Coordinates of C-alpha atoms in Angstrom, one line a residue:
Chain X
M3 CA 1.3 -21.9 13.9
A4 CA 1.8 -25.4 15.0
A5 CA 4.0 -24.1 17.9
V6 CA 0.9 -22.2 19.1
N7 CA -1.1 -25.3 19.6
A8 CA 1.9 -27.3 20.7
V9 CA 3.0 -25.0 23.4
E10 CA -0.2 -23.5 24.5
P11 CA -2.0 -26.2 26.5
S12 CA 1.1 -27.0 28.8
G13 CA 2.5 -23.6 28.6
S14 CA 0.2 -20.7 28.9
R15 CA -2.2 -21.8 31.7
G16 CA 0.5 -22.8 34.1
R17 CA 2.7 -20.0 33.2
V18 CA 0.2 -17.2 33.2
G19 CA -0.8 -18.4 36.7
G20 CA 2.9 -18.2 37.6
S21 CA 3.3 -14.7 36.4
A22 CA 0.3 -13.6 38.3
G23 CA 2.4 -14.4 41.3
T24 CA 4.6 -11.5 40.4
I25 CA 1.9 -9.2 41.6
G26 CA 3.4 -9.8 45.0
P27 CA 6.8 -8.1 44.1
A28 CA 5.2 -5.6 42.0
G29 CA 2.6 -4.6 44.8
R30 CA 5.5 -4.5 47.2
K31 CA 6.8 -1.5 45.3
G32 CA 3.6 0.2 46.2
R33 CA 2.3 0.4 42.7
G34 CA -1.4 0.2 42.5
L35 CA -3.5 -1.7 39.9
R36 CA -3.5 1.5 37.9
G37 CA 0.3 1.4 37.5
V38 CA 0.1 -2.2 36.3
T39 CA -2.9 -1.4 33.9
G40 CA -1.0 1.6 32.5
A41 CA 2.1 -0.3 32.0
F42 CA 0.3 -3.2 30.3
W43 CA -1.5 -0.8 27.8
L44 CA 1.8 0.9 27.2
F45 CA 3.4 -2.3 26.1
V46 CA 0.5 -4.0 24.4
G47 CA -1.7 -1.0 23.4
P48 CA 0.1 0.0 20.1
F49 CA 0.3 -3.6 18.9
L50 CA -3.4 -4.1 19.7
L51 CA -4.4 -0.9 17.8
G52 CA -2.4 -2.1 14.8
L53 CA -3.9 -5.5 15.0
L54 CA -7.5 -3.9 15.3
I55 CA -7.0 -1.7 12.2
F56 CA -5.1 -4.1 9.9
V57 CA -6.5 -7.5 11.0
Y58 CA -9.8 -7.4 13.0
I59 CA -11.5 -4.5 11.1
P60 CA -10.4 -6.2 7.7
I61 CA -11.9 -9.5 8.9
I62 CA -15.2 -7.9 9.9
W63 CA -15.4 -5.8 6.7
S64 CA -14.7 -8.9 4.7
V65 CA -17.6 -10.8 6.3
V66 CA -19.9 -7.9 5.7
L67 CA -18.8 -7.6 2.2
S68 CA -19.2 -11.3 1.5
F69 CA -23.0 -11.0 2.2
S70 CA -23.2 -8.0 -0.2
Q71 CA -23.3 -7.2 -3.8
A72 CA -20.1 -5.2 -4.0
Q73 CA -18.8 -4.8 -7.5
N74 CA -16.6 -1.8 -8.0
T75 CA -17.4 -0.5 -4.6
V76 CA -16.2 -1.0 -1.0
T77 CA -19.3 0.5 0.6
P78 CA -22.0 -1.9 -0.4
S79 CA -25.7 -1.1 -0.2
T80 CA -27.3 -4.3 -1.4
W81 CA -27.5 -7.2 1.0
V82 CA -27.6 -10.4 -0.9
G83 CA -27.3 -12.9 1.9
L84 CA -25.6 -16.0 1.0
A85 CA -25.8 -15.5 -2.8
N86 CA -22.1 -14.9 -3.1
Y87 CA -21.3 -18.1 -1.3
I88 CA -23.8 -20.2 -3.2
D89 CA -22.4 -18.7 -6.4
L90 CA -18.8 -19.6 -5.5
L91 CA -19.7 -23.1 -4.4
K92 CA -21.6 -24.0 -7.5
P93 CA -19.5 -25.9 -10.1
G94 CA -17.2 -23.2 -11.4
P95 CA -13.8 -21.6 -11.2
F96 CA -13.6 -21.3 -7.4
L97 CA -14.5 -24.9 -6.9
D98 CA -12.0 -25.9 -9.6
S99 CA -9.5 -23.8 -7.7
L100 CA -10.2 -25.8 -4.5
I101 CA -9.8 -29.0 -6.6
D102 CA -6.5 -27.6 -8.0
F103 CA -5.4 -27.0 -4.4
C104 CA -6.2 -30.6 -3.4
I105 CA -4.2 -32.0 -6.3
F106 CA -1.3 -29.8 -5.3
A107 CA -1.6 -30.8 -1.6
I108 CA -1.7 -34.4 -2.5
F109 CA 1.7 -34.1 -4.3
I110 CA 3.4 -31.4 -2.3
V111 CA 2.6 -32.4 1.3
P112 CA 3.9 -36.2 1.3
L113 CA 6.7 -35.4 -1.0
T114 CA 8.2 -32.6 1.1
F115 CA 7.6 -34.5 4.2
V116 CA 9.4 -37.6 3.0
L117 CA 12.2 -35.8 1.2
S118 CA 13.0 -33.5 4.1
L119 CA 12.9 -36.4 6.6
L120 CA 15.1 -38.5 4.3
L121 CA 17.7 -35.8 4.0
A122 CA 17.6 -35.1 7.7
V123 CA 18.1 -38.8 8.6
L124 CA 20.9 -39.1 6.0
L125 CA 22.7 -36.1 7.2
N126 CA 22.3 -37.2 10.8
R127 CA 24.1 -40.5 10.0
I128 CA 27.1 -39.2 8.1
R129 CA 30.3 -38.0 9.8
I130 CA 31.9 -35.8 7.4
A131 CA 30.8 -32.7 5.4
R132 CA 27.5 -32.6 7.3
A133 CA 27.5 -28.8 7.4
F134 CA 28.3 -28.6 3.8
F135 CA 25.4 -30.7 2.7
R136 CA 23.1 -29.0 5.2
S137 CA 23.9 -25.6 3.6
V138 CA 23.4 -26.9 0.1
F139 CA 19.9 -28.1 1.0
F140 CA 19.0 -25.1 3.2
I141 CA 20.2 -22.2 0.9
P142 CA 17.2 -22.4 -1.6
T143 CA 15.1 -21.2 1.4
A144 CA 16.8 -17.8 0.8
C145 CA 15.4 -17.6 -2.7
S146 CA 11.9 -16.3 -3.4
Y147 CA 9.1 -18.1 -5.2
V148 CA 9.4 -15.4 -7.9
V149 CA 13.0 -16.2 -8.6
A150 CA 12.5 -19.9 -8.5
S151 CA 9.5 -19.4 -10.8
M152 CA 11.7 -17.5 -13.2
I153 CA 14.3 -20.3 -13.4
W154 CA 11.8 -22.9 -13.7
K155 CA 9.8 -21.1 -16.4
L156 CA 12.5 -19.6 -18.5
S157 CA 15.3 -22.0 -18.1
I158 CA 14.4 -25.5 -16.9
F159 CA 10.9 -26.2 -18.0
N160 CA 10.5 -23.6 -20.8
G161 CA 9.2 -26.1 -23.2
V162 CA 11.5 -25.1 -26.0
R163 CA 14.7 -26.8 -27.3
F164 CA 17.1 -24.8 -25.0
G165 CA 15.3 -25.7 -21.8
L166 CA 17.4 -27.8 -19.4
A167 CA 14.7 -30.5 -18.9
N168 CA 14.3 -30.8 -22.7
T169 CA 18.0 -30.8 -23.3
V170 CA 18.4 -33.7 -20.9
L171 CA 15.4 -35.5 -22.5
S172 CA 16.9 -35.0 -25.9
W173 CA 20.0 -37.1 -24.9
F174 CA 17.6 -39.9 -24.6
G175 CA 16.0 -39.1 -28.0
I176 CA 12.8 -37.7 -26.4
D177 CA 11.1 -34.9 -28.3
N178 CA 10.5 -31.4 -26.8
V179 CA 7.9 -31.3 -24.1
A180 CA 5.8 -28.1 -23.6
W181 CA 5.9 -28.5 -19.8
L182 CA 3.7 -25.6 -18.8
A183 CA 1.1 -25.9 -21.6
T184 CA 0.5 -29.7 -21.7
P185 CA -3.0 -30.4 -20.1
S186 CA -3.0 -34.2 -20.7
P187 CA -1.1 -35.5 -19.0
P188 CA -0.9 -32.4 -16.8
L189 CA 2.9 -31.9 -17.0
Y190 CA 2.7 -28.5 -15.5
W191 CA 2.4 -30.1 -12.2
V192 CA 6.0 -31.3 -12.5
A193 CA 7.2 -27.7 -12.7
I194 CA 5.0 -26.3 -10.0
V195 CA 5.7 -29.1 -7.5
T196 CA 9.4 -29.3 -8.0
A197 CA 9.9 -25.5 -7.7
R198 CA 8.2 -25.6 -4.3
L199 CA 10.1 -28.7 -3.3
W200 CA 13.4 -27.0 -4.1
L201 CA 12.4 -24.0 -2.1
Q202 CA 11.1 -25.6 1.0
V203 CA 12.6 -29.0 1.6
G204 CA 15.7 -27.5 3.3
F205 CA 13.5 -25.6 5.8
Y206 CA 11.6 -28.6 7.0
M207 CA 14.8 -30.7 6.9
I208 CA 16.1 -28.3 9.6
L209 CA 13.0 -28.9 11.7
F210 CA 13.6 -32.6 11.4
I211 CA 17.2 -32.4 12.2
A212 CA 16.3 -30.4 15.4
G213 CA 13.9 -33.1 16.2
L214 CA 16.4 -35.9 15.6
Q215 CA 19.0 -34.3 17.8
R216 CA 16.5 -34.3 20.7
I217 CA 16.1 -38.0 20.7
S218 CA 18.0 -39.5 23.6
P219 CA 20.9 -41.8 22.5
Q220 CA 19.9 -44.2 25.3
L221 CA 16.9 -45.2 23.3
Y222 CA 19.2 -46.4 20.4
E223 CA 21.4 -48.2 22.9
A224 CA 18.3 -49.9 24.4
A225 CA 17.1 -50.8 21.0
E226 CA 20.5 -52.3 20.2
V227 CA 20.5 -54.4 23.4
D228 CA 17.0 -55.7 22.5
G229 CA 18.4 -56.9 19.1
A230 CA 16.8 -54.4 16.8
K231 CA 18.5 -54.2 13.5
P232 CA 20.0 -50.9 12.8
G233 CA 18.4 -49.3 9.8
W234 CA 14.8 -49.7 9.0
Q235 CA 13.8 -51.4 12.3
V236 CA 15.4 -48.7 14.4
F237 CA 13.9 -46.0 12.2
R238 CA 10.4 -47.6 12.3
Y239 CA 10.3 -48.3 16.0
I240 CA 12.5 -45.6 17.6
T241 CA 13.3 -42.7 15.4
F242 CA 9.9 -42.1 13.6
P243 CA 7.7 -42.4 16.8
Q244 CA 10.1 -40.0 18.6
L245 CA 9.6 -37.5 15.7
R246 CA 5.9 -37.5 16.4
A247 CA 5.7 -33.9 17.6
T248 CA 7.9 -32.5 14.8
S249 CA 6.0 -34.6 12.2
V250 CA 2.7 -33.2 13.3
A251 CA 4.0 -29.7 13.2
V252 CA 5.6 -30.1 9.8
L253 CA 2.4 -31.6 8.2
L254 CA 0.3 -28.8 9.6
L255 CA 2.7 -26.2 8.3
L256 CA 2.9 -27.9 4.9
F257 CA -0.9 -27.9 4.6
I258 CA -1.3 -24.3 5.6
A259 CA 1.5 -23.2 3.3
A260 CA 0.0 -25.2 0.5
F261 CA -3.4 -23.5 1.1
Q262 CA -1.6 -20.1 0.7
A263 CA 0.1 -21.0 -2.5
F264 CA 0.2 -18.0 -4.8
D265 CA 3.5 -16.9 -5.9
E266 CA 4.6 -19.8 -8.0
F267 CA 1.2 -20.4 -9.6
F268 CA 0.9 -16.7 -10.4
N269 CA 4.3 -16.6 -12.0
L270 CA 4.4 -19.9 -13.6
M271 CA 0.8 -20.2 -14.8
G272 CA -0.7 -16.7 -14.6
N273 CA -4.5 -16.8 -14.6
S274 CA -4.6 -20.0 -16.4
S275 CA -7.5 -22.3 -15.6
L276 CA -5.2 -25.3 -15.8
A277 CA -3.8 -24.8 -12.3
R278 CA -5.3 -21.8 -10.3
P279 CA -5.3 -22.2 -6.6
P280 CA -7.8 -20.3 -4.5
L281 CA -5.7 -17.3 -3.8
V282 CA -4.9 -16.7 -7.4
Y283 CA -8.5 -16.9 -8.3
L284 CA -9.4 -14.5 -5.5
Y285 CA -6.7 -12.0 -6.6
Y286 CA -8.1 -11.8 -10.1
T287 CA -11.7 -11.7 -8.8
A288 CA -11.1 -9.0 -6.2
L289 CA -8.4 -6.8 -7.9
G290 CA -9.0 -7.8 -11.5
N291 CA -12.8 -7.8 -11.7
Q292 CA -13.1 -5.5 -8.7
D293 CA -15.7 -7.9 -7.4
F294 CA -15.1 -7.4 -3.7
G295 CA -18.3 -9.2 -2.5
R296 CA -17.4 -12.5 -4.3
G297 CA -13.7 -12.1 -3.5
S298 CA -14.5 -11.6 0.2
A299 CA -16.8 -14.6 0.3
G300 CA -14.0 -16.7 -1.2
A301 CA -11.6 -15.4 1.4
V302 CA -14.0 -16.2 4.2
I303 CA -14.5 -19.8 2.8
L304 CA -10.7 -20.2 2.5
A305 CA -10.0 -19.0 6.0
L306 CA -12.7 -21.3 7.4
L307 CA -11.2 -24.2 5.5
I308 CA -7.7 -23.5 6.9
M309 CA -9.1 -23.2 10.4
I310 CA -11.1 -26.5 10.1
V311 CA -8.0 -28.3 8.7
S312 CA -5.8 -26.9 11.5
L313 CA -8.3 -27.9 14.2
A314 CA -9.0 -31.2 12.8
Q315 CA -5.3 -32.0 12.5
G316 CA -4.9 -30.8 16.0
K317 CA -7.5 -33.1 17.3
L318 CA -6.4 -36.0 15.2
F319 CA -2.8 -35.9 16.2
G320 CA -3.3 -34.6 19.6
F321 CA -1.3 -31.4 20.0
G322 CA -1.5 -31.6 23.8
K323 CA 0.7 -34.7 23.5
A324 CA 2.9 -33.1 21.0
A325 CA 4.0 -30.5 23.5
E326 CA 7.3 -31.5 25.0
Chain A
M12 CA 15.9 -33.4 -13.8
S13 CA 17.1 -36.5 -12.1
I14 CA 18.9 -37.5 -15.3
E15 CA 21.3 -34.7 -14.4
S16 CA 22.8 -37.1 -12.0
T17 CA 24.2 -39.3 -14.7
S18 CA 27.1 -36.9 -15.0
P19 CA 27.8 -35.6 -11.6
G20 CA 31.5 -35.3 -12.2
T21 CA 31.0 -32.8 -14.9
S22 CA 28.0 -30.7 -14.2
A23 CA 27.4 -28.2 -11.5
P24 CA 29.9 -26.1 -9.6
G25 CA 30.3 -27.4 -6.1
T26 CA 30.8 -31.0 -7.3
S27 CA 34.6 -30.5 -6.7
T28 CA 33.8 -29.6 -3.1
V29 CA 31.7 -32.6 -2.8
Q30 CA 34.5 -34.8 -3.6
P31 CA 36.3 -35.0 -0.2
P32 CA 33.5 -36.9 1.5
R33 CA 33.8 -39.8 -0.9
G34 CA 37.5 -40.3 0.1
T35 CA 36.6 -40.0 3.7
V36 CA 34.3 -42.9 3.5
V37 CA 37.4 -45.0 3.1
A38 CA 39.1 -43.1 5.9
D39 CA 36.2 -43.8 8.2
G40 CA 37.0 -47.6 7.6
K41 CA 40.3 -47.2 9.4
P42 CA 39.9 -48.4 12.9
A43 CA 42.3 -45.8 14.2
R44 CA 39.7 -43.1 13.6
R45 CA 36.9 -44.8 15.3
H46 CA 36.1 -46.5 18.6
R47 CA 34.8 -49.5 16.8
P48 CA 35.8 -50.5 13.3
L49 CA 33.1 -50.2 10.7
T50 CA 31.7 -53.5 9.4
G51 CA 31.5 -54.0 5.7
A52 CA 27.8 -53.3 5.8
Q53 CA 28.4 -50.0 7.6
I54 CA 30.9 -48.9 5.0
A55 CA 28.5 -49.8 2.3
G56 CA 25.7 -47.8 4.2
Q57 CA 27.9 -44.8 4.4
F58 CA 28.8 -45.0 0.7
V59 CA 25.1 -45.2 -0.3
R60 CA 24.3 -42.3 2.0
Y61 CA 27.0 -40.1 0.4
L62 CA 26.0 -41.2 -3.0
I63 CA 22.4 -40.0 -2.5
L64 CA 23.5 -36.9 -0.8
I65 CA 25.8 -35.9 -3.6
I66 CA 23.2 -36.6 -6.3
A67 CA 20.7 -34.5 -4.3
A68 CA 23.2 -31.8 -3.7
V69 CA 24.0 -31.5 -7.4
L70 CA 20.3 -31.2 -8.1
F71 CA 19.8 -28.5 -5.5
L72 CA 22.6 -26.4 -6.9
V73 CA 21.5 -26.6 -10.5
P74 CA 19.1 -23.6 -10.3
F75 CA 21.9 -21.4 -8.8
Y76 CA 24.2 -22.5 -11.6
L77 CA 21.6 -21.7 -14.2
I78 CA 21.1 -18.2 -12.9
L79 CA 24.7 -17.4 -13.1
R80 CA 25.2 -19.3 -16.4
N81 CA 22.3 -17.5 -18.0
G82 CA 23.1 -14.1 -16.4
L83 CA 26.6 -14.1 -17.7
A84 CA 26.0 -15.5 -21.2
S85 CA 24.8 -13.7 -24.2
D86 CA 21.2 -14.0 -25.3
P87 CA 21.9 -16.1 -28.4
E88 CA 23.7 -18.5 -26.2
I89 CA 20.9 -18.8 -23.7
T90 CA 18.5 -19.6 -26.5
S91 CA 20.8 -21.7 -28.6
P92 CA 19.5 -25.2 -29.3
R93 CA 23.0 -26.5 -28.7
W94 CA 23.0 -26.2 -25.0
T95 CA 26.5 -25.9 -23.4
L96 CA 27.5 -26.3 -19.8
F97 CA 29.3 -22.9 -19.8
P98 CA 28.9 -19.9 -22.0
E99 CA 31.9 -19.6 -24.4
Q100 CA 32.8 -16.3 -22.8
L101 CA 31.5 -14.9 -19.5
H102 CA 30.0 -11.5 -20.2
W103 CA 30.8 -9.5 -17.0
E104 CA 29.7 -6.4 -18.8
N105 CA 26.1 -7.7 -18.4
F106 CA 26.2 -6.3 -14.9
G107 CA 26.9 -2.8 -16.1
E108 CA 24.1 -3.2 -18.7
L109 CA 21.6 -4.4 -16.1
F110 CA 22.4 -1.6 -13.6
S111 CA 22.1 1.1 -16.3
D112 CA 18.9 -0.2 -17.9
K113 CA 16.2 2.2 -17.1
A114 CA 13.5 -0.2 -18.2
V115 CA 14.6 -2.8 -15.6
N116 CA 15.4 -0.3 -12.8
I117 CA 16.9 -3.0 -10.6
L118 CA 18.4 -0.4 -8.2
G119 CA 14.9 1.1 -7.7
G120 CA 13.5 -2.3 -6.8
L121 CA 16.4 -3.0 -4.5
R122 CA 15.9 0.3 -2.8
V123 CA 12.2 -0.3 -2.2
S124 CA 12.9 -3.8 -1.0
A125 CA 15.5 -2.7 1.3
I126 CA 13.3 0.1 2.9
V127 CA 10.4 -2.3 3.2
A128 CA 12.4 -5.1 4.7
V129 CA 14.3 -3.0 7.1
L130 CA 11.3 -1.1 8.3
Q131 CA 9.1 -4.1 8.5
T132 CA 11.8 -5.9 10.6
I133 CA 12.3 -3.0 13.0
G134 CA 8.6 -2.4 13.4
Q135 CA 7.7 -6.1 14.1
L136 CA 10.6 -6.3 16.7
L137 CA 9.4 -3.2 18.4
F138 CA 5.6 -3.8 18.5
S139 CA 5.9 -7.6 19.0
S140 CA 8.6 -7.6 21.6
M141 CA 6.8 -5.0 23.7
A142 CA 3.4 -6.7 23.3
G143 CA 4.9 -10.1 24.0
Y144 CA 6.6 -8.8 27.1
G145 CA 3.4 -7.2 28.3
L146 CA 1.4 -10.3 27.8
A147 CA 4.0 -12.5 29.4
R148 CA 5.0 -10.6 32.3
I149 CA 2.8 -7.7 33.3
P150 CA 0.1 -9.1 35.6
Y151 CA -2.9 -7.2 34.2
K152 CA -6.1 -8.9 35.0
H153 CA -7.4 -9.2 31.4
A154 CA -4.0 -10.1 30.0
N155 CA -5.2 -13.7 29.3
K156 CA -8.2 -12.6 27.3
I157 CA -6.1 -10.2 25.3
F158 CA -3.6 -13.0 24.6
Y159 CA -6.4 -15.2 23.3
A160 CA -7.6 -12.4 21.1
T161 CA -4.2 -12.3 19.5
L162 CA -4.0 -16.0 19.3
V163 CA -7.2 -16.0 17.2
T164 CA -5.5 -13.9 14.5
L165 CA -3.0 -16.6 14.0
M166 CA -5.6 -18.9 12.8
I167 CA -6.3 -16.6 9.9
P168 CA -3.4 -16.3 7.5
A169 CA -2.5 -12.9 6.2
A170 CA -2.8 -14.1 2.7
V171 CA -6.6 -14.6 3.1
T172 CA -7.2 -11.1 4.5
F173 CA -5.4 -9.3 1.7
I174 CA -8.7 -8.2 0.1
P175 CA -10.2 -6.3 3.1
T176 CA -6.7 -5.1 4.1
F177 CA -6.4 -3.6 0.6
L178 CA -9.7 -1.9 1.1
I179 CA -8.6 -0.4 4.4
V180 CA -5.3 0.7 2.8
S181 CA -7.2 2.2 -0.2
Q182 CA -9.5 4.1 2.1
L183 CA -6.5 5.5 3.8
R184 CA -5.3 6.5 0.2
W185 CA -2.1 4.5 0.7
V186 CA -2.3 2.4 -2.4
N187 CA 1.0 2.8 -4.3
T188 CA 2.9 4.2 -1.3
L189 CA 5.7 2.9 0.8
Q190 CA 3.5 3.2 4.0
G191 CA 0.9 1.1 2.2
I192 CA 3.3 -1.7 1.6
I193 CA 4.9 -1.4 5.2
V194 CA 2.4 -0.4 7.9
P195 CA -0.1 -3.4 7.6
T196 CA 2.9 -5.8 7.9
L197 CA 4.2 -4.3 11.2
F198 CA 1.7 -6.1 13.4
S199 CA 2.3 -9.8 13.5
G200 CA 0.4 -12.0 15.9
F201 CA 2.8 -14.7 15.2
T202 CA 6.0 -12.8 16.1
T203 CA 4.2 -11.5 19.2
F204 CA 3.3 -15.1 20.2
L205 CA 7.0 -16.1 19.8
F206 CA 8.2 -13.2 22.0
R207 CA 5.6 -14.0 24.6
Q208 CA 6.8 -17.6 24.8
Y209 CA 10.3 -16.4 24.9
F210 CA 9.6 -13.9 27.8
L211 CA 7.8 -16.4 29.8
N212 CA 11.0 -18.3 30.1
F213 CA 13.1 -15.1 30.7
P214 CA 14.8 -15.4 34.2
K215 CA 12.6 -13.3 36.5
E216 CA 15.3 -12.5 38.9
L217 CA 17.1 -10.1 36.5
E218 CA 14.3 -7.7 35.8
E219 CA 13.0 -7.9 39.4
A220 CA 16.4 -6.8 40.6
A221 CA 16.1 -3.9 38.2
R222 CA 12.6 -3.0 39.3
V223 CA 13.7 -3.0 43.0
D224 CA 16.4 -0.7 42.0
G225 CA 13.7 1.7 41.1
L226 CA 13.3 1.2 37.3
G227 CA 9.7 1.1 36.0
W228 CA 8.4 -1.6 33.8
F229 CA 9.7 0.2 30.7
G230 CA 13.0 1.0 32.2
A231 CA 13.5 -2.5 33.2
F232 CA 12.5 -3.7 29.7
I233 CA 14.9 -1.4 27.9
R234 CA 17.8 -1.6 30.3
V235 CA 17.7 -5.2 31.4
V236 CA 15.4 -7.4 29.4
V237 CA 16.2 -6.3 25.9
P238 CA 20.0 -6.3 26.3
N239 CA 19.9 -9.8 27.6
S240 CA 17.8 -11.0 24.8
L241 CA 19.8 -9.9 21.9
A242 CA 20.2 -13.4 20.5
F243 CA 16.5 -14.0 20.3
F244 CA 15.9 -10.6 18.9
S245 CA 18.5 -11.2 16.2
A246 CA 16.9 -14.6 15.3
I247 CA 13.5 -13.0 14.9
A248 CA 15.1 -10.1 12.9
V249 CA 16.7 -12.3 10.4
I250 CA 13.6 -14.4 9.9
T251 CA 11.4 -11.4 9.4
F252 CA 13.8 -9.8 7.1
I253 CA 13.9 -12.9 4.9
N254 CA 10.1 -13.2 4.8
S255 CA 9.8 -9.5 4.1
W256 CA 12.5 -9.5 1.3
N257 CA 10.7 -12.5 -0.4
A258 CA 7.2 -11.4 0.1
F259 CA 5.3 -11.1 -3.1
L260 CA 1.5 -11.0 -2.9
W261 CA 1.1 -7.9 -0.7
P262 CA 3.7 -5.7 -2.5
L263 CA 2.2 -6.8 -5.8
V264 CA -1.3 -5.7 -4.6
I265 CA -0.2 -2.3 -3.2
G266 CA 2.8 -1.3 -5.4
Q267 CA 1.1 -0.7 -8.6
D268 CA 3.4 1.8 -10.1
S269 CA 6.9 0.7 -11.1
S270 CA 8.5 3.2 -8.7
M271 CA 6.9 1.2 -5.9
W272 CA 7.9 -2.2 -7.1
T273 CA 9.9 -4.4 -4.8
V274 CA 12.6 -6.5 -6.4
Q275 CA 10.2 -9.5 -6.4
V276 CA 7.3 -7.5 -8.1
A277 CA 9.7 -6.0 -10.6
L278 CA 11.1 -9.5 -11.5
S279 CA 7.7 -10.9 -11.8
T280 CA 6.5 -8.1 -14.0
L281 CA 9.6 -8.2 -16.3
M282 CA 9.2 -11.9 -16.7
T283 CA 6.1 -11.5 -18.7
A284 CA 7.5 -8.5 -20.7
Q285 CA 8.5 -9.6 -24.1
T286 CA 11.0 -6.9 -24.7
I287 CA 13.4 -7.8 -22.0
N288 CA 16.9 -9.3 -22.5
L289 CA 17.0 -12.8 -21.1
H290 CA 20.5 -12.4 -19.6
E291 CA 19.5 -9.2 -17.8
L292 CA 16.5 -10.9 -16.3
F293 CA 18.6 -13.7 -15.0
L294 CA 21.2 -11.4 -13.7
A295 CA 18.6 -9.4 -12.0
A296 CA 17.3 -12.5 -10.3
A297 CA 20.9 -13.2 -9.1
V298 CA 21.1 -9.6 -7.7
A299 CA 17.7 -10.1 -6.0
I300 CA 18.8 -13.3 -4.2
A301 CA 22.3 -12.2 -3.5
P302 CA 21.6 -10.4 -0.2
L303 CA 19.7 -13.2 1.3
V304 CA 22.1 -15.9 0.0
L305 CA 25.0 -14.0 1.7
V306 CA 23.0 -13.8 4.9
F307 CA 22.4 -17.5 4.7
L308 CA 26.1 -18.3 4.1
F309 CA 27.4 -16.0 6.8
L310 CA 24.7 -16.6 9.5
Q311 CA 24.1 -20.2 8.7
R312 CA 24.7 -21.8 12.1
Y313 CA 22.8 -19.1 13.8
L314 CA 19.9 -19.2 11.4
V315 CA 19.6 -22.9 11.6
Q316 CA 19.4 -22.6 15.4
G317 CA 16.7 -19.9 15.0
V318 CA 14.6 -21.9 12.7
A319 CA 14.9 -25.0 14.8
E320 CA 14.0 -23.1 18.0
T321 CA 11.3 -20.7 16.9
G322 CA 10.2 -23.3 14.4
L323 CA 9.1 -21.2 11.7
K324 CA 8.6 -18.5 9.2
G325 CA 5.4 -16.7 8.4

């Protein structure tokens, strides 16, 4: 999605204008507008129809349902206005789920950002076995959140004696820790955050490596001539600023991915009120309680929040400039 | 977990392969191999980098090791308070047990996952490549407006529309069917966007020559554009396949009966079942990730390029 905003301003307007120029050659073939129109709908029509049925209609339906009393029914009769929204935004489980999301984002976004950048920079500055290390960090991306949750829940953080984390702690004489069931301090965050870190760090590392490789070597030579110390200074004044576009894209993607967290929470914590992000709450509201009105209202709020965050981030960091 | 690093020499598999780089730090110090000899500080820098990378690599490999260790151990060994690095004996027969266990039905899950992932990939490639081409290249006067209409859908993540999409699918009476899992996933605004961006940069001369030779839009697309874009198509295919194979929320919502469980849904459900053998569960997880891990190992270079270029999954 970052790419959308990044490419769009510089790309589309100029380009579409450019492609309009092809009317010439097409017209030269003697095809009228109808030929063009027909061809366009042949190519785009099927996709648009699918989009209409499985994206647009659901969105509209969702908005309608969100203003309705719709428990156990999908054809609501009672219009309740903003009641569903007001209900959800009162102190309660949905608001708690948004708070849980914020806690999660505060940990996962900076941690993933820093770790993937660190690994990318380290990999970029070693000479041997680069491909090997890159594979090791990238391969967890192949695993699903379900599989990771399973390893985390049943083997690493299972809270009993045979768990890996507890085994390691026992070498230091520390007693068993019930990782997923300890609310104070909330140790379950350790399991939730590390699972996602393992799964996604390699992916963002690749994006950073791509960004690093686009930096012109001349910049580093110039920095050396100017007497910048290799290491932190070069990173601070050359590398990091040059990674601006990548960094913005990565941050945006991390936020959106965090907003959509479902799999690991569902599998690690179930419907526990300890850590239940918005999507898990909506899942149990809509499909568990069959309360489609409230569920839809929650989905609309969540969609609006994601849109606001994306737009705000775009404005804040300037996606126009981010385009290369 | 970081304490694991105290014994890097003895712990995970892969440590032995990590060994060479350490030696090479010294080798790098030899002036013969470099244009400029490394200073002491640079050697120290390389050493620190390798040290951090080796520790990180061991930590990243631990979960894979745990899957195999627990999958090939006996249940008493998995739950033994005396934790050992390797099971005393590797129980390869666990595989046979897993595949014949009707309660787990791992083959059924693999089958559903394979059908869903393959059809979703083909469908997205088909619809998105055509739509992307149309939006990028066919000079229809409303093309821009329609492009913006698809852009808008990118702002709304699929995960958020699962409730109304579920309602649509249930009205179609597709709950608990393969088409219910697959069809709503065939139309991706994001993939279409990527294809459009790609086709904007596709050399115009090629297809124009084909059109002059008398091929229509469709003929030029099939005979010239697609064959010359196979690399891009493959990159999108691999990324779509991975996302589809690992998808969880939507298959969970629609696949309510165990015959419609994808591998991920099956694993998740079995995880909470008390009756299941632990080693079977871990082995099932190993089987579930095996196809993608193999794809990653073999298509590594290519995949990395795809991720770096298209930027993304989702």
